[in-house]
mmCIF file of C-alpha atoms and ligand atoms in Angstrom:
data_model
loop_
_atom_site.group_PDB
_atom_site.id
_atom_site.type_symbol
_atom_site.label_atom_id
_atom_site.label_comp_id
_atom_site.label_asym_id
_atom_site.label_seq_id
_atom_site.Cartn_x
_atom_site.Cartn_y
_atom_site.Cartn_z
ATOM 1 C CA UNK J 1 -1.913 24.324 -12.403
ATOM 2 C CA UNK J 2 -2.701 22.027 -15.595
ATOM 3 C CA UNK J 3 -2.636 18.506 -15.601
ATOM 4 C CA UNK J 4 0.987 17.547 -17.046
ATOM 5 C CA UNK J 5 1.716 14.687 -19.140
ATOM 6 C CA UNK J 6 2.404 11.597 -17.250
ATOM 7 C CA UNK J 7 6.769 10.513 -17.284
ATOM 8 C CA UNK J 8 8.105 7.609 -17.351
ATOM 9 C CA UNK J 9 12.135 8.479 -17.746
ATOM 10 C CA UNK J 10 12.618 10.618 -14.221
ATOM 11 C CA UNK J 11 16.350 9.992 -12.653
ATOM 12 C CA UNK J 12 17.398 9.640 -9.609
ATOM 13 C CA UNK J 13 18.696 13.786 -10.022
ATOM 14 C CA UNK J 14 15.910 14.964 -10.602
ATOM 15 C CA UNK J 15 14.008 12.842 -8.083
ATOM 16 C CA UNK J 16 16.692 13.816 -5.422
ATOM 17 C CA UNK J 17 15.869 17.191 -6.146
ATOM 18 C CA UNK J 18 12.056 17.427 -5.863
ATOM 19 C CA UNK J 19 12.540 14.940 -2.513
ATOM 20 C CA UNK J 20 15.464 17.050 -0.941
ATOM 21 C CA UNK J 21 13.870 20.509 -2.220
ATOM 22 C CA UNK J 22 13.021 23.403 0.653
ATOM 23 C CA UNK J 23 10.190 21.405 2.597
ATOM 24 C CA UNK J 24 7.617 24.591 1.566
ATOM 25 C CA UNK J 25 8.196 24.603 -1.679
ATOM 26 C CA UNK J 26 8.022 20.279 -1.486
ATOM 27 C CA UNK J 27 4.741 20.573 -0.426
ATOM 28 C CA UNK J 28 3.217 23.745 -2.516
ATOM 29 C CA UNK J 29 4.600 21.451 -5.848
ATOM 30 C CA UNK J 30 2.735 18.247 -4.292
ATOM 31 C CA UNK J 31 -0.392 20.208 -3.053
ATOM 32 C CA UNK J 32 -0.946 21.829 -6.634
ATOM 33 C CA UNK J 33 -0.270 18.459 -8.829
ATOM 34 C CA UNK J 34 -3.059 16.825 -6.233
ATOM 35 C CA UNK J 35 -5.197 19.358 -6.995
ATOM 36 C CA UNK J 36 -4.654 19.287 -10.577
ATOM 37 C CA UNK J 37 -5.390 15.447 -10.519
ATOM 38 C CA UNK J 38 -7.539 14.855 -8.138
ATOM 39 C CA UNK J 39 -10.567 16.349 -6.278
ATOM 40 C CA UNK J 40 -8.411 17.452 -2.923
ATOM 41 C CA UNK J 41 -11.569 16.995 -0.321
ATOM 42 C CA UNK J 42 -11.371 13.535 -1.149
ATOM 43 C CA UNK J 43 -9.912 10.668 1.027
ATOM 44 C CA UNK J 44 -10.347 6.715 -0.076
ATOM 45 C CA UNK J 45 -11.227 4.647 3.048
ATOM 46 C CA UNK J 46 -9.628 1.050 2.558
ATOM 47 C CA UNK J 47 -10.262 -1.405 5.182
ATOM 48 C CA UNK J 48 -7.662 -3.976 5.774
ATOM 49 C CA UNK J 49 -8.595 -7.293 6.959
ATOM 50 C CA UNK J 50 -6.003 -9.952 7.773
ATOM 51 C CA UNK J 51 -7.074 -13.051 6.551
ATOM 52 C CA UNK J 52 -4.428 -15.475 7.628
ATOM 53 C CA UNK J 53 -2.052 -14.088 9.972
ATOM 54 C CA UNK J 54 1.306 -15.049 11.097
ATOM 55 C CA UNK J 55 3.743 -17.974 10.313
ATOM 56 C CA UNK J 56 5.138 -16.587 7.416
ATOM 57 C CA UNK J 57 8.114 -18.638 5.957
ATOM 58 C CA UNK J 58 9.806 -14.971 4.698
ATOM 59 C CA UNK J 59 12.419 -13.099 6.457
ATOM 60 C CA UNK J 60 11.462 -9.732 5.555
ATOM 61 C CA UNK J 61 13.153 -7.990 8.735
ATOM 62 C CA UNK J 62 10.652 -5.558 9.490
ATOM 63 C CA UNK J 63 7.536 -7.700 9.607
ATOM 64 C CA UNK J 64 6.005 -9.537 12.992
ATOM 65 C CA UNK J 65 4.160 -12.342 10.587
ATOM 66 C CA UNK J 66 7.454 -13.613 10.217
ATOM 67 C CA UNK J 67 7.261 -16.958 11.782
ATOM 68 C CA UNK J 68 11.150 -17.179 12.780
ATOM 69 C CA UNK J 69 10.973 -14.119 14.594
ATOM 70 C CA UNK J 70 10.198 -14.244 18.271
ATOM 71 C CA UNK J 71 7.245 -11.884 18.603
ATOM 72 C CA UNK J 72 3.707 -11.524 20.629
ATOM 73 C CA UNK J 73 1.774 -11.995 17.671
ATOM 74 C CA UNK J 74 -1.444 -14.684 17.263
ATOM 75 C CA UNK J 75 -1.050 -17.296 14.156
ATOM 76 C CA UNK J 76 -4.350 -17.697 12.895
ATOM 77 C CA UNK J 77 -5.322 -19.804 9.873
ATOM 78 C CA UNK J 78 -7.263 -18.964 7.435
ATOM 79 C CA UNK J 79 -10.633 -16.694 8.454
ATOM 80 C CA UNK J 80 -13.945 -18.935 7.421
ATOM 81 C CA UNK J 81 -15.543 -16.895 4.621
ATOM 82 C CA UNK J 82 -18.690 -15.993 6.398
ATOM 83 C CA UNK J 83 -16.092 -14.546 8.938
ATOM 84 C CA UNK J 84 -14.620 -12.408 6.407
ATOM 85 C CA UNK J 85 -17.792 -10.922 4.296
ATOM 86 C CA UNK J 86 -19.332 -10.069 7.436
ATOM 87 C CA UNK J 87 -16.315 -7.354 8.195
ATOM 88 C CA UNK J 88 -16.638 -6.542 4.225
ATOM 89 C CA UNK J 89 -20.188 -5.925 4.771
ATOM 90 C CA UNK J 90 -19.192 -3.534 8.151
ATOM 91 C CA UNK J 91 -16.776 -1.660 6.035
ATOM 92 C CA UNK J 92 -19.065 -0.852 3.603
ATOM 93 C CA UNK J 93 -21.835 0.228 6.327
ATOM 94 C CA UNK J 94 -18.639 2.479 7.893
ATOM 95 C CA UNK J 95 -18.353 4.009 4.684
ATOM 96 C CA UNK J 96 -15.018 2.522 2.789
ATOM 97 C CA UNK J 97 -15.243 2.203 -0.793
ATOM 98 C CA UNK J 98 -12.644 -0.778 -0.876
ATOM 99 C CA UNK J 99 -11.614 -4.174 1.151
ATOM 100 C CA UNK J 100 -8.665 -5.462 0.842
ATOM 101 C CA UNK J 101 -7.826 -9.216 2.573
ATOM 102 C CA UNK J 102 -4.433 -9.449 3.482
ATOM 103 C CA UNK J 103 -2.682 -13.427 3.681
ATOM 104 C CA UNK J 104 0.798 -14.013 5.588
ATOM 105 C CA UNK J 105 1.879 -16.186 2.647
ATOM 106 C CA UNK J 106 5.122 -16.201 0.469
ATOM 107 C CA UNK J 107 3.246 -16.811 -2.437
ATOM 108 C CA UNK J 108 -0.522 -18.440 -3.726
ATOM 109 C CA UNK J 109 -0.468 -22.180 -3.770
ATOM 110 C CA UNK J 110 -2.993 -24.144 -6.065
ATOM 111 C CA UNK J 111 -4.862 -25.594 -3.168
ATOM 112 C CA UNK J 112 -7.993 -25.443 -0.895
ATOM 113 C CA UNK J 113 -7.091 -22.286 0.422
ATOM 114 C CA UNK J 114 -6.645 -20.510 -2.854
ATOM 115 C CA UNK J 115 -10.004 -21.813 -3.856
ATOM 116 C CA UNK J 116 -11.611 -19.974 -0.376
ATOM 117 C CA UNK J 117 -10.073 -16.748 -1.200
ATOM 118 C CA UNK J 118 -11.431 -16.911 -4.527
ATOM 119 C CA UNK J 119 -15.129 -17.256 -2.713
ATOM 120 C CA UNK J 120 -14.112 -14.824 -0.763
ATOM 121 C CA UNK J 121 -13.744 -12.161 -3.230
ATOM 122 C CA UNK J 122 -16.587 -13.242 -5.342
ATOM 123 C CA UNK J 123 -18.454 -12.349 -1.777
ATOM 124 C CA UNK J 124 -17.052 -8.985 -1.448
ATOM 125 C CA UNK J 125 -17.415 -8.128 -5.082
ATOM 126 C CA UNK J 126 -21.375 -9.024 -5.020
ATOM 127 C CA UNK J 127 -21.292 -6.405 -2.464
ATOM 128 C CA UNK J 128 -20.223 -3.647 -4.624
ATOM 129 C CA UNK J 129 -17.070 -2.761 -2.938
ATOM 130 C CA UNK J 130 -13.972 -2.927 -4.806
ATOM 131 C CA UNK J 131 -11.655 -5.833 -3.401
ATOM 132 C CA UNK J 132 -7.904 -6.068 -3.022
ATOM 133 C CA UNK J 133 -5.957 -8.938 -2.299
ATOM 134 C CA UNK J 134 -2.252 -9.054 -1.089
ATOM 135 C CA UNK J 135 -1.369 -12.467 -0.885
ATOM 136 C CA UNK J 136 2.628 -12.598 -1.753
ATOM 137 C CA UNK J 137 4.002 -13.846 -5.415
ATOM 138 C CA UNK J 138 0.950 -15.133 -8.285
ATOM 139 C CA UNK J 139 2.084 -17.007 -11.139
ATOM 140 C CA UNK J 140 0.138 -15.672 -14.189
ATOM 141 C CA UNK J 141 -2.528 -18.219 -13.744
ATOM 142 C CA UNK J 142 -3.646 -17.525 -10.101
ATOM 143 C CA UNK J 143 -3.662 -13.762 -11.252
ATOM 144 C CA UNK J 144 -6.205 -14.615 -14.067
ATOM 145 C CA UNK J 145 -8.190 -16.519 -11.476
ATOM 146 C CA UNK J 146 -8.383 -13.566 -9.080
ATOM 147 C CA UNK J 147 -9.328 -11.180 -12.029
ATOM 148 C CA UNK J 148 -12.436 -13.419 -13.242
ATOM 149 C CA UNK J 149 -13.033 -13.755 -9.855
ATOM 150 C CA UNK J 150 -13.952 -10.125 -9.294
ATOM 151 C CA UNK J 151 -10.177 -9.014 -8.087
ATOM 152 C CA UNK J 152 -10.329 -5.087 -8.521
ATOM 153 C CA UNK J 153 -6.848 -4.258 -7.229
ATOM 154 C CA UNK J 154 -3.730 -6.715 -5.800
ATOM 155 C CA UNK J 155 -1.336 -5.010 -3.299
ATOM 156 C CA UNK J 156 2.395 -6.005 -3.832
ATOM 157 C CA UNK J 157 4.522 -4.063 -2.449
ATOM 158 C CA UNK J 158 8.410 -3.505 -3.556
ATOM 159 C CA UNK J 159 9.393 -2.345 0.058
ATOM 160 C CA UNK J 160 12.578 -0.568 -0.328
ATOM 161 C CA UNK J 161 14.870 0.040 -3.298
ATOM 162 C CA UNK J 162 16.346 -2.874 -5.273
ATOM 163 C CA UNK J 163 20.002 -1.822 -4.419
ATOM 164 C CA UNK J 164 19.046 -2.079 -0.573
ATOM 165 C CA UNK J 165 16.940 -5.365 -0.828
ATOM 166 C CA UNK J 166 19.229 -7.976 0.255
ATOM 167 C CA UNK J 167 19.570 -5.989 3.514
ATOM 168 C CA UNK J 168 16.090 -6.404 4.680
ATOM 169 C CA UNK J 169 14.828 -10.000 2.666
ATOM 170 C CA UNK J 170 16.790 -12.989 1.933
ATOM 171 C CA UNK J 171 14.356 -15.397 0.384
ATOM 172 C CA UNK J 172 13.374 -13.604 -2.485
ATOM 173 C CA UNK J 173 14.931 -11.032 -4.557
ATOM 174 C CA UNK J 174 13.333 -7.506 -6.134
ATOM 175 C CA UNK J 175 12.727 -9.047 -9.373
ATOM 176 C CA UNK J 176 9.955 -11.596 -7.787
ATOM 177 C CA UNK J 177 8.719 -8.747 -7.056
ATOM 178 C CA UNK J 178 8.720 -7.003 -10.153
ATOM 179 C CA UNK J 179 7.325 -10.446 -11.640
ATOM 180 C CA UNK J 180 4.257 -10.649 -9.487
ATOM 181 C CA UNK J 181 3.639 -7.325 -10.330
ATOM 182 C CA UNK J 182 4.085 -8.276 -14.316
ATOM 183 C CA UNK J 183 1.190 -11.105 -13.476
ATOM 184 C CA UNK J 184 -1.311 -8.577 -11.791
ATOM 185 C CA UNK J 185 -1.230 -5.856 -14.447
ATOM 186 C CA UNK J 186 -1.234 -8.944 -17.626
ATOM 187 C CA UNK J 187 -4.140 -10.079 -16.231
ATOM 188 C CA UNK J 188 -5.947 -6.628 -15.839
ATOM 189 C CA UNK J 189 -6.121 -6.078 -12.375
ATOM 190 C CA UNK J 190 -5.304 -2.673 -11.065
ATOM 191 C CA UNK J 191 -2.037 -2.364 -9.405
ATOM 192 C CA UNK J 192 -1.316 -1.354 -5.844
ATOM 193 C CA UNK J 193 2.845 -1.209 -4.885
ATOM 194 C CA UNK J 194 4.385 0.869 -2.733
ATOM 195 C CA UNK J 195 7.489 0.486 0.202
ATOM 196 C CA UNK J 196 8.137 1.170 3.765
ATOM 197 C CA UNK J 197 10.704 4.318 4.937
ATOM 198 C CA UNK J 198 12.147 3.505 8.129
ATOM 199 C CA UNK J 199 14.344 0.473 7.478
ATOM 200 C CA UNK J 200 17.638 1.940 7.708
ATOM 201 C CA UNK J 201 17.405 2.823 3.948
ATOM 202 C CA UNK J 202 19.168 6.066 2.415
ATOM 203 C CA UNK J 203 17.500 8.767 0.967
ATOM 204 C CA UNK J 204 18.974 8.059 -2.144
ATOM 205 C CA UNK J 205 16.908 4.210 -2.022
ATOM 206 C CA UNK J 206 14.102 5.722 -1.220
ATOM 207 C CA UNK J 207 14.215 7.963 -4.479
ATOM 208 C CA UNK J 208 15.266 4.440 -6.616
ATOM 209 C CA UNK J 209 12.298 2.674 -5.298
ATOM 210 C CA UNK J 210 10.070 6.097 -6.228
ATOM 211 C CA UNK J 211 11.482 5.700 -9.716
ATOM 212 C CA UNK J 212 11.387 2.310 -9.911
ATOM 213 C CA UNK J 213 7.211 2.661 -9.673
ATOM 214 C CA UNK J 214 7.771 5.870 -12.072
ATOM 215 C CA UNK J 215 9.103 4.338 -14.446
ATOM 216 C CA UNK J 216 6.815 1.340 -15.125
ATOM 217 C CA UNK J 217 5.315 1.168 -18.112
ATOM 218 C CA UNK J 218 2.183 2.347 -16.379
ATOM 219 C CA UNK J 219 1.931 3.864 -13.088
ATOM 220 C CA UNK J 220 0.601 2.117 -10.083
ATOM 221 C CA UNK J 221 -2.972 3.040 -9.531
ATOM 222 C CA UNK J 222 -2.048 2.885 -5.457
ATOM 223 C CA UNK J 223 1.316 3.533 -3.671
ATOM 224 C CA UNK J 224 0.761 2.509 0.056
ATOM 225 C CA UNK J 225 3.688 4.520 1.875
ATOM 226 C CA UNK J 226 4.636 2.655 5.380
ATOM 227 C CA UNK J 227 6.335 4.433 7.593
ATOM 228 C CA UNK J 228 7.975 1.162 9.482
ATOM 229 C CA UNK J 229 5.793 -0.012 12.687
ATOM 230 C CA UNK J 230 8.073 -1.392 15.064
ATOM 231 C CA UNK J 231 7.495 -5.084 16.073
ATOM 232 C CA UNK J 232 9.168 -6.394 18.964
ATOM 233 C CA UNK J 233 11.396 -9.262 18.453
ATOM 234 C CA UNK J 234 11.966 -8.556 14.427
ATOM 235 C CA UNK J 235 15.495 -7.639 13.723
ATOM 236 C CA UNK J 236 14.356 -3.684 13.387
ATOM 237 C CA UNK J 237 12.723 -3.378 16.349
ATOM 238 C CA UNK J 238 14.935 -0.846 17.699
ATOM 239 C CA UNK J 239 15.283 1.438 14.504
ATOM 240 C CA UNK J 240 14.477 5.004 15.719
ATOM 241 C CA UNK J 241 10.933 6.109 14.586
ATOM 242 C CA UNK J 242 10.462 7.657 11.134
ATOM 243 C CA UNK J 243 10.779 11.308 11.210
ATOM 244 C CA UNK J 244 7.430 13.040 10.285
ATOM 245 C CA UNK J 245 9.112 15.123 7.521
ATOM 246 C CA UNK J 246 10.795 12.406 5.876
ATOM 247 C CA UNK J 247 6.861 11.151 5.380
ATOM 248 C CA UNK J 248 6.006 14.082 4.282
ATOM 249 C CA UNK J 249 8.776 14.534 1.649
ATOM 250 C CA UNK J 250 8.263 10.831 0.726
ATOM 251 C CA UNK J 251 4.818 11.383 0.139
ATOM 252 C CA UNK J 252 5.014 14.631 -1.443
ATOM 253 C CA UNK J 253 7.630 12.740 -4.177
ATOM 254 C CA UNK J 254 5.278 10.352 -4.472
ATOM 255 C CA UNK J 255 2.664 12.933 -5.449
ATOM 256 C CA UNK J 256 4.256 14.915 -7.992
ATOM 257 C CA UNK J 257 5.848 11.965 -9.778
ATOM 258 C CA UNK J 258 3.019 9.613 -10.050
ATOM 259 C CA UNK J 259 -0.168 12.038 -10.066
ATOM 260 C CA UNK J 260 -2.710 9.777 -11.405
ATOM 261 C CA UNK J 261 -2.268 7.348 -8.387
ATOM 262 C CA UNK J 262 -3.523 7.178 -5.495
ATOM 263 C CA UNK J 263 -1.132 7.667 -2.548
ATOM 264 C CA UNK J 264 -1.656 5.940 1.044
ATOM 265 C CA UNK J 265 -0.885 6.771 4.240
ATOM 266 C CA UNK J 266 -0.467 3.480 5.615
ATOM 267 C CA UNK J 267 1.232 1.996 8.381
ATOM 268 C CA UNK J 268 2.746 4.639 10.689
ATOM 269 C CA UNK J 269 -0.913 7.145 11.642
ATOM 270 C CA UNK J 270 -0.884 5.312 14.905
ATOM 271 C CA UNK J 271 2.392 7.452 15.898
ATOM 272 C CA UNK J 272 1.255 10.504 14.015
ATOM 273 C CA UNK J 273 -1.054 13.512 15.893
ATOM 274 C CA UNK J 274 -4.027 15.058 13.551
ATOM 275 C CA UNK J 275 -1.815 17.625 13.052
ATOM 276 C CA UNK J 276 1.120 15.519 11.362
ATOM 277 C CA UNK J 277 -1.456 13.605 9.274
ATOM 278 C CA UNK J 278 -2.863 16.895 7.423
ATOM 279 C CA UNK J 279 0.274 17.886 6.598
ATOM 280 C CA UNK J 280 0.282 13.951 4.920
ATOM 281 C CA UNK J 281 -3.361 15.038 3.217
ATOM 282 C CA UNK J 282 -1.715 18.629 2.018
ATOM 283 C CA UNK J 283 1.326 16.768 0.763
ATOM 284 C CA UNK J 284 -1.063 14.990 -1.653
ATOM 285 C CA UNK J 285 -2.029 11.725 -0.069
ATOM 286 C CA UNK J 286 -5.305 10.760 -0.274
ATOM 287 C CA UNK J 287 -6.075 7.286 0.943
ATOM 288 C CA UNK J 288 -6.025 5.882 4.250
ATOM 289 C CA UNK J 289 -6.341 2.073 5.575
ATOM 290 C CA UNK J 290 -8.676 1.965 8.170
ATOM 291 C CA UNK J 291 -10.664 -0.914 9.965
ATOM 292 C CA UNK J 292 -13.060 -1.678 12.597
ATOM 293 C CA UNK J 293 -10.311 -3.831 14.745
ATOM 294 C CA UNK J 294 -7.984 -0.670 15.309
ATOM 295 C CA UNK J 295 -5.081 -2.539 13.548
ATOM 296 C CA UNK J 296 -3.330 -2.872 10.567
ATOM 297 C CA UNK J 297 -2.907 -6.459 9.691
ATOM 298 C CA UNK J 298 -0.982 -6.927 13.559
ATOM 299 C CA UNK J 299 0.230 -3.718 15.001
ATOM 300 C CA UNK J 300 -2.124 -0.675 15.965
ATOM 301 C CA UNK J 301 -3.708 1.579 13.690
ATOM 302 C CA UNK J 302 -6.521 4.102 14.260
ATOM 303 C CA UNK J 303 -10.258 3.157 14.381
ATOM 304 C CA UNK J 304 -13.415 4.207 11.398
ATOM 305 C CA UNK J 305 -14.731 6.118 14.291
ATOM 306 C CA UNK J 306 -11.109 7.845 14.630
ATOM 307 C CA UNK J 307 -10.631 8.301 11.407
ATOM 308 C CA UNK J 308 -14.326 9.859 10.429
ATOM 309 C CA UNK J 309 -13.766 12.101 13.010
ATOM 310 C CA UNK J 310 -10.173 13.210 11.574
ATOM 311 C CA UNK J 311 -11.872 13.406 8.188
ATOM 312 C CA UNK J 312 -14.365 15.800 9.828
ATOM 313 C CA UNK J 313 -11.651 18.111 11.516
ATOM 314 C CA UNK J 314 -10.171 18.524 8.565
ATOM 315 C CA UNK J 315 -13.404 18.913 5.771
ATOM 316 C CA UNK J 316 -12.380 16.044 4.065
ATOM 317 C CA UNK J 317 -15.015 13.325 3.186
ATOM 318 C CA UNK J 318 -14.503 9.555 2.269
ATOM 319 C CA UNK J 319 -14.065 8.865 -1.481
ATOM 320 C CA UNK J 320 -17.096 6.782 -3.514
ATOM 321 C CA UNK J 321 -16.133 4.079 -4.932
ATOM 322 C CA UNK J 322 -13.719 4.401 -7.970
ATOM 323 C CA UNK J 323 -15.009 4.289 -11.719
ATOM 324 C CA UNK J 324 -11.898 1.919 -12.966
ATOM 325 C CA UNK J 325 -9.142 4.358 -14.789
ATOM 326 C CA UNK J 326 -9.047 2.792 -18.518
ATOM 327 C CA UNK J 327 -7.546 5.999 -19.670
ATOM 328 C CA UNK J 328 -4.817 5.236 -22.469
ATOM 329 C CA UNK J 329 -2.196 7.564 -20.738
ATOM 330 C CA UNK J 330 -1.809 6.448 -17.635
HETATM 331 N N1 SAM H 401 2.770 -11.533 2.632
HETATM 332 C C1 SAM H 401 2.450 -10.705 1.543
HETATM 333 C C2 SAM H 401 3.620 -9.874 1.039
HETATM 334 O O1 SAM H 401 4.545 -9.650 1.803
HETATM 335 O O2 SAM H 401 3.557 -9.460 -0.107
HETATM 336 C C3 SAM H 401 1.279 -9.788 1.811
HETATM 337 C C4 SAM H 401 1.139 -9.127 3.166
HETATM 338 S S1 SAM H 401 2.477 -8.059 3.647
HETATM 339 C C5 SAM H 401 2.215 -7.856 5.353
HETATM 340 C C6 SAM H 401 2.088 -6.527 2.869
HETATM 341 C C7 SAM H 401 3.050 -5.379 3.029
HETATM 342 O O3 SAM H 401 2.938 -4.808 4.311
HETATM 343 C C8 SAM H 401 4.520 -5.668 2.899
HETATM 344 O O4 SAM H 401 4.925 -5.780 1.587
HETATM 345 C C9 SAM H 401 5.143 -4.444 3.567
HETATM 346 O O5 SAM H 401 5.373 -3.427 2.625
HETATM 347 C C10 SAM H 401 4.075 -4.005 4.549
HETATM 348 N N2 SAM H 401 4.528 -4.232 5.937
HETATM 349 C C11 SAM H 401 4.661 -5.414 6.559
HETATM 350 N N3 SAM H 401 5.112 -5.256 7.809
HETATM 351 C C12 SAM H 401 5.295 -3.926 7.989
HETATM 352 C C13 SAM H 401 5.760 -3.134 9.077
HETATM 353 N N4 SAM H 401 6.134 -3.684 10.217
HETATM 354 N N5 SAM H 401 5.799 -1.802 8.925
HETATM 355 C C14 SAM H 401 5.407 -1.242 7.751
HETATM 356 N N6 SAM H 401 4.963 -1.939 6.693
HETATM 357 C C15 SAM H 401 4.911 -3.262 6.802
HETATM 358 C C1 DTB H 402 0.581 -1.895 2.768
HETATM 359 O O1 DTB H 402 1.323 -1.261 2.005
HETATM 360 N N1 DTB H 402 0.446 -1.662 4.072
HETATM 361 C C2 DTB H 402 -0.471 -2.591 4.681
HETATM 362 C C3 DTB H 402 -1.008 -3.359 3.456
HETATM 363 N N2 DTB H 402 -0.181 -2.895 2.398
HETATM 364 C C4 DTB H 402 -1.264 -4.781 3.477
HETATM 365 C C5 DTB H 402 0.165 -3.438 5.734
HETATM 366 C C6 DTB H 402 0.947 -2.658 6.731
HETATM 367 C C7 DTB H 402 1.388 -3.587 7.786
HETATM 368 C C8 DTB H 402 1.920 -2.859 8.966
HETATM 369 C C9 DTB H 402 2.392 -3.728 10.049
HETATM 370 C C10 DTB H 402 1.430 -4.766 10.509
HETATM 371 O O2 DTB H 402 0.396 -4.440 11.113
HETATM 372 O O3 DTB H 402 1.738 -5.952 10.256
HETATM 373 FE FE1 SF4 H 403 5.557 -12.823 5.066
HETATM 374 FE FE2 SF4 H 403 4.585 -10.695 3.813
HETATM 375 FE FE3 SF4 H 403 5.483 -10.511 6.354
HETATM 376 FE FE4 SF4 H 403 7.212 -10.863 4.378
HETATM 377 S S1 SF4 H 403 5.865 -9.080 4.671
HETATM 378 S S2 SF4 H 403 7.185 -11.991 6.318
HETATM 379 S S3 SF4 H 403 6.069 -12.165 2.979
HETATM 380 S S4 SF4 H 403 3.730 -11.676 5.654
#
């Protein structure tokens, strides 16, 4: 298969139809435009760090950080940055080509705080791994700041589709989204935004957030897809756990219509066998958050030891480090 020409005017028909096609065929399509793209033995190892965890103003109904949600989880303030560029400096030992510090903030404020992370990703930059940030909204500014800083990539997710927002978050609407995301790419920092499946959402929103990332003026260079990890006391806790197929398909999607980028299997391995998680690699994903704490930012995830070996089983090795993507098409 040849490389095709990157789109940016899919619909939701014809993204209903690749996502709802015969699950075979779903996955030949994805498996081929991976291939096409990208070298398919290839899987980027990002560690996630939480940096501040916990006590979160938001509401965002699926997530544990949330501080007026009753659940088990630990507020801690903001990691010392010694703290933090010694895990950087593990990652990179373990093998993962990027770091990305994750805050359990609404949005950047001009203060103290801000002025750490910028230290810290100075630190991990020096290092030579690219860093990622996902810190909630930036005003243009603070995005400037983390891009002379070193910033390689900021992670901002849209979550679900804009018509089934207001179901899941009430203090802020898509379009901060969309904004933040306008900040990160003016002030030339790569892109990461993807969404969770699992919420309660439709088929139908899941295609709208799909095109939604399709359809910007440039693609994403990373599109984390979440399956939803259940957090006691958040008002999902009890939605049933996200079929293995709809992952698949989602991912698949996700593959054919934005080929340049890289898609992640993020939250949701924890739940998945080896088995379930090659058929995520076949389906064209090929990045994985890892990290040496077995979690994701608060709920389980699978360890570097773990996840070298599943590399292993499968021949698949971890990614070097990525020569930035300045190509005019994209
Ligand atoms: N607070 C910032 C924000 O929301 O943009 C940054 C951190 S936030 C935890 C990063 C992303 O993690 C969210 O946008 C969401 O997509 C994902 N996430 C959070 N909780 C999740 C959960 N329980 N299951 C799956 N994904 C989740
Ligand atoms: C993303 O898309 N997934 C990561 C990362 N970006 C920051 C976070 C997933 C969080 C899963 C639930 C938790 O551990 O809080
Ligand atoms: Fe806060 Fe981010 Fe969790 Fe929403 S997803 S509650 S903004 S930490």
């Amino acid at each position: 298969m040849k490389k095709q020409e990157l789109r940016h005017d899919w619909t939701k028909d014809e993204l209903l139809a690749i996502y709802n096609s015969p699950l075979l065929d779903l996955v030949y399509q994805a498996a081929s435009v991976h291939r096409a793209w990208h070298p398919a033995d290839e899987v980027q190892i990002s560690t996630l760090l939480s940096v501040k965890t916990g006590g979160c103003p938001e509401d965002c109904s699926y997530c544990g950080q949330a501080a007026r949600y009753h659940t088990d989880i630990k507020v801690q303030a903001l990691l010392p940055t010694e703290t933090v560029l010694a895990h950087a400096q593990k990652a990179k030992d373990a093998g993962s080509s990027r770091f990305c510090m994750a805050a359990a903030w609404r949005e950047v404020r001009d203060n103290r705080d801000f002025d750490r992370i910028i230290d810290m990703v100075k630190g991990v930059n020096e290092m030579g791994l690219e860093v990622c940030c996902t810190l909630g909204m930036l005003t243009e500014s603070q995005a400037q700041r983390l891009q002379e800083a070193g910033l390689y990539a900021y992670n901002h997710n849209l979550d679900t589709s804009e018509e089934f927002y207001d179901e899941i978050i009430s203090t802020r609407k898509f379009d901060n989204r969309l904004e933040t995301i306008k900040h990160v790419r003016k002030a030339g920092i790569t892109v990461c935004s993807g969404g969770i499946i699992g919420l309660g959402e439709s088929p139908t929103d899941r295609i709208s957030m799909l095109m939604t990332l399709a359809n910007m003026e440039k693609h994403p260079e990373s599109v984390p897809i979440n399956a939803l990890a259940r957090v006691a006391g958040t008002p999902l806790e009890n939605l049933p756990k996200v079929d293995v197929w709809e992952m698949v398909r989602m991912i698949a999607t996700a593959r054919i219509v934005l080929p340049s980028s890289m898609v992640r299997l993020s939250a949701g391995r924890i739940e998945m066998t080896e088995v379930e998680q090659a058929w995520c690699f076949m389906a064209g994903a090929n990045s994985i958050f890892t990290g040496e704490r077995q979690t994701l930012l608060v709920t389980p995830n699978p360890g570097v030891d773990e996840d070298m070996q599943l590399l292993k089983n499968l021949g698949l090795k971890p990614m070097k480090k990525e020569v930035k993507n300045t190509c005019s098409m994209n």
